[in-house]
Structure formats: structure tokens, C-alpha cells
Amino acid sequence: MTYDVDVIRRDFPILERNVHGKPLVYLDNAATTQKPRSVIDRLVHYYEHENANIHRGLHTLAEEATAAYEASRLKVGEFINAEHPGQEIIFTRNTTESINLVANAWGRKNLKPGDEIVFSAMEHHSNLIPWQLIALATGARLRFIELDESGHLRRDDALAKIGERTKIVAITQMSNVLGTINPVKELAQLAHRAGAVVLVDGAQSVPHMPVDVRDIDCDFLAFSAHKMLGPTGVGVLYGKRDLLEVMDPFLGGGEMIKRVTFESSTYADLPHKFEAGTPNIADVIAFAPAIDYLQALGMDAVREHERDLTQYAIDALERVEGVTVYGPKDATERGGAVTFNYGDLHPHDLSQVLDAEGVAIRAGHHCAQPLMRELGVVATARASFYVYNRTDEVDALIDALGAADRIFGNASTARAAAR
Ligand SMILES: Cc1ncc(COP(=O)(O)O)c(C=O)c1O
């Protein structure tokens, strides 16, 4: 049921380039993914043939641009199985802005001193700082669900922390550091039973596995186009219609109003109430072919491909002496962000040596400093995979670790023994 990776690689022009004279091995997909030709062409087509502002002009270009923008909205909504795609999908700049929107527009209205916001110890700063800010503004209290040693959420702690004071549970579906896939459907049930709402950070899950908002029964879902073959500058906030309708706007300005006087205004209907000003028209439109591309592959096949590749990578890394892999080791329980350290070599040094070999990985705290502290490290290296990666690229990573060992003498026995 999987697809032919060699065939689809031809759709990604950037994969043909060399870096430092070596073929590019792009393993930084959790940060952002590469774009297929269809997405790049759609952007160019828009600017060459359709460029106009939307929702206001009555001329042909404006009507065509508006139709294409709204068609993207419907496609995104259908992709995650929203019940009312035309109203429940809000375009933002990224996952970060989507979460800030909820923290502000929902949080300010619904949180008061004594209320609790529950998240987990593996959240990205994007799903942490907005809640810290809103807790400061409202007097609400922050609580986080702890992890067990294998990098899963502790179920007993979730049961203990989600209770009658909980007003919102904001949780990532897939960790960008540990790869862990969290049981968001079960957490949503727990939260709803306690009378709380649920926000799922889908930045790492929506690109990599089938995600169905009605099946999960989440109230909000946030994700970014750029992590799923689409352009940068486009985020999505899904919200249940009933909730969005009673929320106040996040940003005020043009296009989000019905009637304005000097003293007050009434707001536009959904989703425009939350899309103030000229949006990122071209990139929203070019997001549609990215979704077409993923749908043509099939999200089950995307998941299957990455699961196999992730297992191959974890097994290969663990065979290299001196490597520590963090998070679950069984790829059926996790996604394809594989975080590791190599002896006492600083991940930044490692990343630089790997780059000289053409291998692009991420090094640092991955916007998850509290989690780094839990792991007892200041930084890690991370290889992360997507639809176009192959096992020979994992082999290249392992070989490049050998190069790092030769330069730094880090783990003298570390060899590309993985194959
Ligand atoms: C789990 C998670 N949440 C949120 C984000 C933030 O995404 P963006 O930078 O597109 O807002 C990321 C980005 O890496 C992420 O991995």
C-alpha cells in the first residue's frame, strides 16, 4: 500500500541539489518540509494570472482569487474531516498564531483565577508560552502532565491533573522531540467529562498521519502548511463552530467586521471574524496542491512509509556505540522525529560535520526547553523524515556519524556498523 519513493522524489526539485559537493540528504522535516513542483507552480500561476485582493473586489481577478482561497479552506476542512469546513477553518500565519488566537480569544473570556490550564511536559514553546501569558493575564494556573521513562504521558498523572478546575487541556498529538504519539482522543474524553475544552497541537501529527477532528472530538486543532509540503506563512486553526461563534475576535481591522462606528463594531460571520486584514492569499491557495499531493499518496501510506523508515533509523542509530536515542523505540507508537545525542559531542558540532557530508539535521533545544531539562540535556540532534526520504539517507546519516567520530574522536568505536 506504500508508494514508490524514487518516483515521488522527482516531484521535489530541491532534492536534486548538492550541498558541499554531496547529494542533499534532507532530514530536517519536523522544522519544515520541501515543496513539490505542483505547489511551486501554483504559487507562480497565482502571481502571473490571478493576483488580486480577496473578498472585496468585484472584478474578475478578485473573484477568481477569492474562489481559489475559499476552495483551499474547504479542502483543508475536508482533509481533517471538519463538519462545517466553510466556517470552522481559520487561516493564520502558523501553528503558533493559531494557538495564540485560542489563548487570547477563548482564554481571556473563559479563564479566571483558580481555573486550570493543563498541558504536557513535552509541549513545544508554541503551546506553552501563550498559556503562560494568558495565565498571567487571567490568574489561571498552569499544570502539566508528566512523562514516564519511555517518553509517554503518564496516564495516572493525566487522570490526576484533569479535574473539575480544568478549563482547557492543550496537548500535542505528536512530540517534535520524542516522536511520541499521544492518546488525544482519550484525553479529549477525560477533558469533556470534566467540562473542559481541548486544543490539539497538530503541527507534527497532521502532516504525518490521518487526523480526524470528529473522531478525536477535539474543540480546536492547530497546524502549519509548511510542515506538510505547503508554503510557509499559512497556519490553520480548526475550531468547533459553536465555540468559535461565541468567541471574541483576536485581531481587529479590515475584513473582520460587519458595521463600524467610531465607538464600536459588529463582527463578520465565521470564519472572517478571525481573519483581519489581507491574508496570505497566494500561499493559502498554493496549500491546496500540497493537500492534493498527500491525499494522492494516502495518509495511511504516508504513515506506513514513515513508520518503517523511523524503525530503520532508530535501530541503525542504536547500533552505533555512543548514540543515545530519546523517546519510544517502537515506531508503531511514535512519529518520525528521532532525537539523539552522540557521546558528549555537542549537537551543534555534530550538525556542522553532518552538513559537510550533505546531511541536514536539526540541533538545539527544539523549542522545548522544559523537556530538555526533563531529559537532563541542554540540546540534542534530531533527524526527521517525510514522504520522500529513503533508507539510503539513513545510511548516509550513520556514515556521517562515522565522519564526526573521526574528526572529534567522540566514540572511538562508533562506526557505520549499522548496516
Ligand atoms: C509540536 C509543534 N508545535 C508547534 C510548532 C510551531 O509551528 P510553527 O513554527 O509553524 O508555528 C512546532 C514547530 O516545530 C511543533 O513541532
Short mmCIF file of C-alpha atoms and ligand atoms in Angstrom, two decimals:
data_model
loop_
_atom_site.label_atom_id
_atom_site.label_comp_id
_atom_site.label_asym_id
_atom_site.label_seq_id
_atom_site.Cartn_x
_atom_site.Cartn_y
_atom_site.Cartn_z
CA MET A 1 0.00 0.00 0.00
CA THR A 2 3.01 2.28 0.13
CA TYR A 3 4.16 4.29 -2.87
CA ASP A 4 7.34 4.36 -4.92
CA VAL A 5 9.63 6.85 -3.17
CA ASP A 6 12.02 7.05 -6.13
CA VAL A 7 9.14 8.20 -8.32
CA ILE A 8 7.84 10.86 -5.96
CA ARG A 9 11.33 12.27 -5.30
CA ARG A 10 11.29 13.54 -8.88
CA ASP A 11 8.46 15.90 -7.89
CA PHE A 12 10.75 17.77 -5.47
CA PRO A 13 13.23 19.92 -7.40
CA ILE A 14 15.33 20.75 -4.34
CA LEU A 15 16.20 17.10 -3.78
CA GLU A 16 18.39 17.25 -6.86
CA ARG A 17 20.80 19.75 -5.38
CA ASN A 18 24.19 19.12 -3.84
CA VAL A 19 25.46 20.57 -0.58
CA HIS A 20 29.25 20.87 -0.19
CA GLY A 21 29.59 18.67 -3.27
CA LYS A 22 27.47 15.87 -1.79
CA PRO A 23 23.88 14.95 -2.62
CA LEU A 24 21.49 16.70 -0.23
CA VAL A 25 20.13 14.38 2.46
CA TYR A 26 17.32 16.43 3.96
CA LEU A 27 16.42 15.14 7.41
CA ASP A 28 15.01 18.31 8.97
CA ASN A 29 11.39 17.76 8.05
CA ALA A 30 9.99 18.41 11.50
CA ALA A 31 11.24 22.00 11.09
CA THR A 32 9.82 22.40 7.59
CA THR A 33 9.32 20.12 4.61
CA GLN A 34 10.33 20.55 0.99
CA LYS A 35 7.75 21.53 -1.63
CA PRO A 36 6.65 19.57 -4.68
CA ARG A 37 6.65 21.18 -8.12
CA SER A 38 2.82 21.44 -8.05
CA VAL A 39 2.94 23.76 -5.03
CA ILE A 40 5.72 25.90 -6.50
CA ASP A 41 3.88 26.12 -9.86
CA ARG A 42 0.62 27.09 -8.15
CA LEU A 43 2.32 30.00 -6.42
CA VAL A 44 3.80 31.23 -9.69
CA HIS A 45 0.49 30.75 -11.52
CA TYR A 46 -1.33 32.81 -8.93
CA TYR A 47 1.07 35.72 -9.24
CA GLU A 48 1.17 35.50 -13.03
CA HIS A 49 -2.56 35.16 -13.63
CA GLU A 50 -4.81 35.74 -10.62
CA ASN A 51 -3.17 38.20 -8.23
CA ALA A 52 -5.82 40.37 -6.55
CA ASN A 53 -7.09 41.09 -3.08
CA ILE A 54 -9.94 38.86 -1.95
CA HIS A 55 -13.44 39.30 -0.52
CA ARG A 56 -13.67 42.94 -1.61
CA GLY A 57 -13.10 43.45 -5.34
CA LEU A 58 -15.87 42.82 -7.83
CA HIS A 59 -13.62 42.36 -10.84
CA THR A 60 -12.66 39.06 -12.44
CA LEU A 61 -9.26 38.69 -10.82
CA ALA A 62 -10.67 39.38 -7.36
CA GLU A 63 -13.42 36.85 -7.92
CA GLU A 64 -11.00 34.19 -9.14
CA ALA A 65 -8.59 34.76 -6.26
CA THR A 66 -11.46 34.69 -3.73
CA ALA A 67 -12.80 31.45 -5.19
CA ALA A 68 -9.37 29.78 -5.07
CA TYR A 69 -8.75 30.98 -1.49
CA GLU A 70 -12.12 29.70 -0.30
CA ALA A 71 -11.61 26.41 -2.18
CA SER A 72 -8.41 25.90 -0.16
CA ARG A 73 -10.39 26.41 3.02
CA LEU A 74 -12.87 23.70 2.04
CA LYS A 75 -10.08 21.32 1.05
CA VAL A 76 -8.30 21.80 4.38
CA GLY A 77 -11.55 21.26 6.26
CA GLU A 78 -12.30 18.07 4.40
CA PHE A 79 -8.73 16.84 4.95
CA ILE A 80 -9.29 16.80 8.72
CA ASN A 81 -12.99 15.89 8.42
CA ALA A 82 -14.40 19.14 9.83
CA GLU A 83 -18.18 19.16 9.93
CA HIS A 84 -18.51 22.73 8.65
CA PRO A 85 -15.34 23.39 6.62
CA GLY A 86 -16.55 26.77 5.37
CA GLN A 87 -16.84 28.12 8.91
CA GLU A 88 -14.58 26.05 11.11
CA ILE A 89 -11.25 26.58 9.29
CA ILE A 90 -9.41 29.81 10.06
CA PHE A 91 -6.23 30.70 8.23
CA THR A 92 -3.45 32.16 10.37
CA ARG A 93 0.30 32.50 9.83
CA ASN A 94 1.34 29.27 11.57
CA THR A 95 0.55 26.87 14.40
CA THR A 96 1.94 29.40 16.85
CA GLU A 97 -0.53 32.07 15.80
CA SER A 98 -3.41 29.57 15.85
CA ILE A 99 -2.66 28.70 19.47
CA ASN A 100 -2.23 32.36 20.41
CA LEU A 101 -5.61 33.02 18.84
CA VAL A 102 -7.29 30.46 21.11
CA ALA A 103 -5.33 31.52 24.19
CA ASN A 104 -6.45 35.12 23.67
CA ALA A 105 -9.88 34.90 22.08
CA TRP A 106 -11.09 31.92 24.11
CA GLY A 107 -8.82 32.24 27.16
CA ARG A 108 -9.49 35.87 28.08
CA LYS A 109 -13.22 35.28 28.04
CA ASN A 110 -13.31 31.93 29.81
CA LEU A 111 -10.47 31.81 32.34
CA LYS A 112 -10.46 33.29 35.83
CA PRO A 113 -8.36 32.89 38.98
CA GLY A 114 -8.42 29.29 40.21
CA ASP A 115 -9.11 27.80 36.78
CA GLU A 116 -6.53 25.37 35.45
CA ILE A 117 -4.86 25.00 32.07
CA VAL A 118 -3.44 21.51 31.56
CA PHE A 119 -0.70 20.71 29.06
CA SER A 120 2.12 18.18 28.99
CA ALA A 121 5.83 18.12 29.74
CA MET A 122 6.57 17.59 26.03
CA GLU A 123 4.97 20.75 24.64
CA HIS A 124 6.66 22.95 22.06
CA HIS A 125 7.10 26.53 23.30
CA SER A 126 4.26 27.43 20.92
CA ASN A 127 1.86 25.52 23.11
CA LEU A 128 3.36 26.76 26.32
CA ILE A 129 4.19 30.47 26.21
CA PRO A 130 0.72 31.58 25.00
CA TRP A 131 -0.76 29.77 28.02
CA GLN A 132 1.81 31.26 30.39
CA LEU A 133 0.88 34.73 29.12
CA ILE A 134 -2.83 34.11 29.44
CA ALA A 135 -2.38 32.59 32.88
CA LEU A 136 -0.62 35.80 33.94
CA ALA A 137 -3.42 37.89 32.49
CA THR A 138 -6.32 35.90 33.97
CA GLY A 139 -4.95 34.39 37.18
CA ALA A 140 -5.47 30.85 35.86
CA ARG A 141 -3.00 28.17 36.96
CA LEU A 142 -0.77 26.00 34.75
CA ARG A 143 -0.47 22.25 35.27
CA PHE A 144 1.47 19.79 33.20
CA ILE A 145 1.14 16.04 32.74
CA GLU A 146 4.39 14.24 33.46
CA LEU A 147 6.16 11.68 31.29
CA ASP A 148 7.26 8.16 32.08
CA GLU A 149 10.76 6.92 31.36
CA SER A 150 9.90 5.72 27.89
CA GLY A 151 8.68 9.18 26.85
CA HIS A 152 4.92 8.55 27.07
CA LEU A 153 2.45 10.66 29.02
CA ARG A 154 1.77 9.19 32.44
CA ARG A 155 -1.86 8.12 32.33
CA ASP A 156 -2.22 8.23 36.12
CA ASP A 157 -0.93 11.79 36.13
CA ALA A 158 -3.37 12.78 33.36
CA LEU A 159 -6.20 11.33 35.45
CA ALA A 160 -4.94 13.22 38.49
CA LYS A 161 -4.44 16.58 36.76
CA ILE A 162 -7.57 16.77 34.60
CA GLY A 163 -10.37 17.56 37.03
CA GLU A 164 -13.14 19.95 37.88
CA ARG A 165 -10.86 23.01 37.89
CA THR A 166 -9.57 22.21 34.42
CA LYS A 167 -10.90 24.60 31.80
CA ILE A 168 -8.69 23.66 28.86
CA VAL A 169 -6.39 20.77 28.01
CA ALA A 170 -3.84 21.87 25.40
CA ILE A 171 -1.76 18.97 24.21
CA THR A 172 0.45 17.98 21.32
CA GLN A 173 -0.64 14.95 19.31
CA MET A 174 2.93 14.13 18.29
CA SER A 175 6.05 15.34 20.06
CA ASN A 176 8.57 17.17 17.89
CA VAL A 177 11.34 15.89 20.19
CA LEU A 178 10.38 12.40 21.35
CA GLY A 179 8.13 11.50 18.45
CA THR A 180 5.58 10.18 20.97
CA ILE A 181 2.01 9.96 19.70
CA ASN A 182 -0.33 11.00 22.49
CA PRO A 183 -3.79 9.49 23.07
CA VAL A 184 -5.61 12.73 22.28
CA LYS A 185 -8.98 11.03 21.79
CA GLU A 186 -8.85 9.59 25.30
CA LEU A 187 -7.61 12.90 26.71
CA ALA A 188 -10.50 14.69 24.98
CA GLN A 189 -12.95 12.31 26.64
CA LEU A 190 -11.36 12.96 30.03
CA ALA A 191 -11.41 16.71 29.46
CA HIS A 192 -15.01 16.80 28.27
CA ARG A 193 -16.11 14.72 31.24
CA ALA A 194 -14.51 17.39 33.44
CA GLY A 195 -16.31 20.13 31.49
CA ALA A 196 -13.11 21.40 29.82
CA VAL A 197 -12.31 22.07 26.17
CA VAL A 198 -9.41 20.52 24.27
CA LEU A 199 -6.87 22.06 21.96
CA VAL A 200 -4.69 19.66 19.98
CA ASP A 201 -1.35 20.88 18.67
CA GLY A 202 -1.28 19.02 15.37
CA ALA A 203 1.88 20.64 13.97
CA GLN A 204 3.66 17.27 13.87
CA SER A 205 0.69 14.92 13.54
CA VAL A 206 -1.48 16.35 10.76
CA PRO A 207 1.37 16.15 8.21
CA HIS A 208 2.24 12.56 9.09
CA MET A 209 -0.86 10.52 9.89
CA PRO A 210 -4.61 10.55 9.30
CA VAL A 211 -6.20 13.08 11.68
CA ASP A 212 -9.97 13.26 12.03
CA VAL A 213 -11.25 16.06 14.26
CA ARG A 214 -14.67 14.48 14.62
CA ASP A 215 -13.21 11.15 15.67
CA ILE A 216 -10.88 12.80 18.21
CA ASP A 217 -13.68 15.17 19.20
CA CYS A 218 -11.21 17.98 19.87
CA ASP A 219 -12.52 21.51 20.16
CA PHE A 220 -9.51 23.13 18.47
CA LEU A 221 -6.72 21.81 16.26
CA ALA A 222 -3.72 23.88 15.17
CA PHE A 223 -1.23 23.06 12.42
CA SER A 224 1.08 24.61 9.79
CA ALA A 225 1.06 24.22 5.99
CA HIS A 226 4.85 24.45 5.74
CA LYS A 227 5.33 21.19 7.63
CA MET A 228 3.14 19.30 5.14
CA LEU A 229 4.55 20.18 1.70
CA GLY A 230 2.78 23.56 1.65
CA PRO A 231 4.16 27.10 1.64
CA THR A 232 5.42 28.98 4.68
CA GLY A 233 3.21 31.66 6.21
CA VAL A 234 0.00 29.62 6.42
CA GLY A 235 -1.34 28.17 9.64
CA VAL A 236 -4.68 26.56 10.30
CA LEU A 237 -6.94 26.78 13.28
CA TYR A 238 -9.83 24.36 13.29
CA GLY A 239 -12.46 25.16 15.90
CA LYS A 240 -15.91 23.76 16.55
CA ARG A 241 -18.42 26.19 15.10
CA ASP A 242 -20.40 26.68 18.32
CA LEU A 243 -17.26 27.66 20.21
CA LEU A 244 -15.88 29.96 17.52
CA GLU A 245 -19.20 31.73 17.22
CA VAL A 246 -19.20 32.91 20.83
CA MET A 247 -15.50 33.85 20.93
CA ASP A 248 -14.41 37.46 20.55
CA PRO A 249 -12.03 38.35 17.71
CA PHE A 250 -8.27 38.03 18.24
CA LEU A 251 -7.10 40.79 15.88
CA GLY A 252 -9.17 43.76 14.82
CA GLY A 253 -9.09 45.52 11.46
CA GLY A 254 -10.36 45.30 7.92
CA GLU A 255 -12.44 42.41 6.64
CA MET A 256 -13.46 41.09 10.05
CA ILE A 257 -16.38 43.46 10.63
CA LYS A 258 -19.99 43.94 9.64
CA ARG A 259 -20.66 47.51 10.76
CA VAL A 260 -18.29 50.02 12.30
CA THR A 261 -18.92 53.31 14.05
CA PHE A 262 -16.32 55.43 15.82
CA GLU A 263 -17.34 53.86 19.11
CA SER A 264 -18.00 50.21 18.34
CA SER A 265 -18.36 47.48 15.74
CA THR A 266 -20.17 44.28 14.97
CA TYR A 267 -18.13 41.42 13.65
CA ALA A 268 -18.24 39.42 10.46
CA ASP A 269 -19.57 35.88 10.38
CA LEU A 270 -17.26 32.90 10.67
CA PRO A 271 -14.56 32.42 9.62
CA HIS A 272 -13.89 36.05 8.61
CA LYS A 273 -14.28 37.31 12.18
CA PHE A 274 -10.84 35.79 12.81
CA GLU A 275 -9.09 36.82 9.60
CA ALA A 276 -8.39 40.52 9.98
CA GLY A 277 -6.60 42.34 7.16
CA THR A 278 -5.30 40.97 3.86
CA PRO A 279 -4.39 37.34 4.41
CA ASN A 280 -1.58 35.35 2.84
CA ILE A 281 -3.63 34.77 -0.30
CA ALA A 282 -1.02 33.19 -2.58
CA ASP A 283 0.28 30.74 -0.02
CA VAL A 284 -3.19 29.69 1.14
CA ILE A 285 -4.07 28.98 -2.50
CA ALA A 286 -0.83 27.03 -3.03
CA PHE A 287 -1.58 24.96 0.09
CA ALA A 288 -4.33 23.17 -1.87
CA PRO A 289 -1.99 21.22 -4.20
CA ALA A 290 0.04 20.15 -1.13
CA ILE A 291 -3.07 18.55 0.30
CA ASP A 292 -3.90 17.04 -3.09
CA TYR A 293 -0.42 15.56 -3.14
CA LEU A 294 -0.76 13.99 0.32
CA GLN A 295 -4.23 12.70 -0.49
CA ALA A 296 -2.99 11.10 -3.69
CA LEU A 297 -0.34 9.24 -1.67
CA GLY A 298 -2.90 8.45 1.03
CA MET A 299 -2.29 9.42 4.65
CA ASP A 300 -2.24 5.76 5.71
CA ALA A 301 0.55 5.15 3.21
CA VAL A 302 2.41 8.27 4.42
CA ARG A 303 2.24 6.96 7.97
CA GLU A 304 3.29 3.44 6.95
CA HIS A 305 6.29 4.69 4.98
CA GLU A 306 7.49 6.86 7.85
CA ARG A 307 6.89 4.19 10.44
CA ASP A 308 9.14 1.75 8.55
CA LEU A 309 11.80 4.39 7.94
CA THR A 310 11.70 5.54 11.57
CA GLN A 311 12.18 2.00 12.86
CA TYR A 312 15.08 1.54 10.45
CA ALA A 313 16.64 4.77 11.69
CA ILE A 314 16.19 4.03 15.40
CA ASP A 315 17.64 0.54 15.01
CA ALA A 316 20.58 1.86 12.98
CA LEU A 317 21.31 4.68 15.43
CA GLU A 318 21.14 2.38 18.42
CA ARG A 319 23.75 0.11 16.87
CA VAL A 320 26.24 2.99 16.84
CA GLU A 321 28.19 2.96 20.07
CA GLY A 322 27.88 6.21 21.94
CA VAL A 323 24.47 7.16 20.49
CA THR A 324 21.53 7.75 22.85
CA VAL A 325 18.10 7.86 21.21
CA TYR A 326 15.32 9.60 23.17
CA GLY A 327 11.64 8.70 23.16
CA PRO A 328 9.78 5.47 22.39
CA LYS A 329 11.85 2.93 20.44
CA ASP A 330 8.88 1.23 18.82
CA ALA A 331 7.89 3.12 15.67
CA THR A 332 4.27 1.97 15.92
CA GLU A 333 3.97 4.29 18.94
CA ARG A 334 5.70 7.30 17.53
CA GLY A 335 6.32 9.58 14.59
CA GLY A 336 9.43 10.23 12.59
CA ALA A 337 11.21 12.89 14.63
CA VAL A 338 14.19 10.96 16.00
CA THR A 339 16.15 12.84 18.63
CA PHE A 340 19.55 11.63 19.75
CA ASN A 341 22.91 12.54 21.18
CA TYR A 342 26.29 11.16 20.20
CA GLY A 343 28.56 10.71 23.17
CA ASP A 344 29.47 14.09 24.59
CA LEU A 345 29.70 15.74 21.20
CA HIS A 346 27.71 18.96 21.17
CA PRO A 347 24.79 18.63 18.71
CA HIS A 348 25.84 21.90 17.04
CA ASP A 349 29.28 20.47 16.24
CA LEU A 350 27.67 17.26 15.05
CA SER A 351 25.24 19.15 12.84
CA GLN A 352 28.12 21.07 11.25
CA VAL A 353 30.08 17.93 10.43
CA LEU A 354 26.95 16.28 9.06
CA ASP A 355 26.28 19.33 6.91
CA ALA A 356 29.73 18.97 5.36
CA GLU A 357 28.59 15.47 4.36
CA GLY A 358 25.40 16.88 2.80
CA VAL A 359 23.20 15.70 5.69
CA ALA A 360 20.79 18.31 7.10
CA ILE A 361 19.57 17.68 10.65
CA ARG A 362 18.43 19.96 13.44
CA ALA A 363 20.46 20.63 16.55
CA GLY A 364 19.39 22.54 19.65
CA HIS A 365 16.58 22.55 22.19
CA HIS A 366 13.85 22.19 19.52
CA CYS A 367 11.75 24.89 21.23
CA ALA A 368 11.15 22.53 24.13
CA GLN A 369 13.48 23.72 26.89
CA PRO A 370 11.43 22.29 29.79
CA LEU A 371 11.53 18.87 28.09
CA MET A 372 15.31 19.15 27.57
CA ARG A 373 15.62 19.70 31.32
CA GLU A 374 13.48 16.62 31.97
CA LEU A 375 15.80 14.63 29.71
CA GLY A 376 18.81 16.04 31.53
CA VAL A 377 20.39 17.55 28.42
CA VAL A 378 20.82 21.08 27.10
CA ALA A 379 20.42 20.14 23.48
CA THR A 380 20.04 17.20 21.14
CA ALA A 381 20.41 16.33 17.48
CA ARG A 382 17.24 15.45 15.56
CA ALA A 383 16.72 13.64 12.28
CA SER A 384 13.17 13.80 10.99
CA PHE A 385 11.63 12.15 7.95
CA TYR A 386 8.96 12.70 5.38
CA VAL A 387 7.36 11.14 2.34
CA TYR A 388 10.45 11.40 0.11
CA ASN A 389 13.12 10.04 2.47
CA ARG A 390 14.75 6.66 1.85
CA THR A 391 16.73 4.14 3.89
CA ASP A 392 19.92 5.04 1.99
CA GLU A 393 19.58 8.53 3.50
CA VAL A 394 19.53 6.99 6.97
CA ASP A 395 22.67 5.10 5.93
CA ALA A 396 24.23 8.41 4.88
CA LEU A 397 23.42 9.81 8.33
CA ILE A 398 25.09 6.85 10.01
CA ASP A 399 28.15 7.17 7.76
CA ALA A 400 28.33 10.88 8.58
CA LEU A 401 28.38 10.00 12.30
CA GLY A 402 31.48 8.00 11.47
CA ALA A 403 32.98 11.15 9.94
CA ALA A 404 32.17 13.06 13.14
CA ASP A 405 33.84 10.35 15.15
CA ARG A 406 36.97 10.57 13.02
CA ILE A 407 37.14 14.35 13.49
CA PHE A 408 36.28 14.59 17.17
CA GLY A 409 37.28 11.12 18.32
CA ASN A 410 33.97 11.12 20.10
CA ALA A 411 33.21 7.46 20.39
CA SER A 412 36.19 5.66 19.03
CA THR A 413 34.24 2.50 18.38
CA ALA A 414 31.44 4.30 16.61
CA ARG A 415 31.34 3.06 13.08
CA ALA A 416 28.75 2.82 10.47
CA ALA A 417 28.17 -0.66 11.76
CA ALA A 418 24.51 -0.26 11.40
CA ARG A 419 24.23 -1.91 8.04
C1 LIG B 1 4.77 20.31 18.07
C2 LIG B 1 4.93 21.66 17.47
N1 LIG B 1 4.07 22.63 17.80
C3 LIG B 1 4.16 23.86 17.27
C4 LIG B 1 5.15 24.18 16.37
C5 LIG B 1 5.21 25.57 15.84
O1 LIG B 1 4.98 25.58 14.47
P1 LIG B 1 5.15 26.96 13.66
O2 LIG B 1 6.58 27.37 13.85
O3 LIG B 1 4.81 26.59 12.26
O4 LIG B 1 4.21 27.92 14.29
C6 LIG B 1 6.07 23.22 16.01
C7 LIG B 1 7.19 23.56 15.09
O5 LIG B 1 8.20 22.93 15.04
C8 LIG B 1 5.96 21.93 16.56
O6 LIG B 1 6.82 20.96 16.24
#
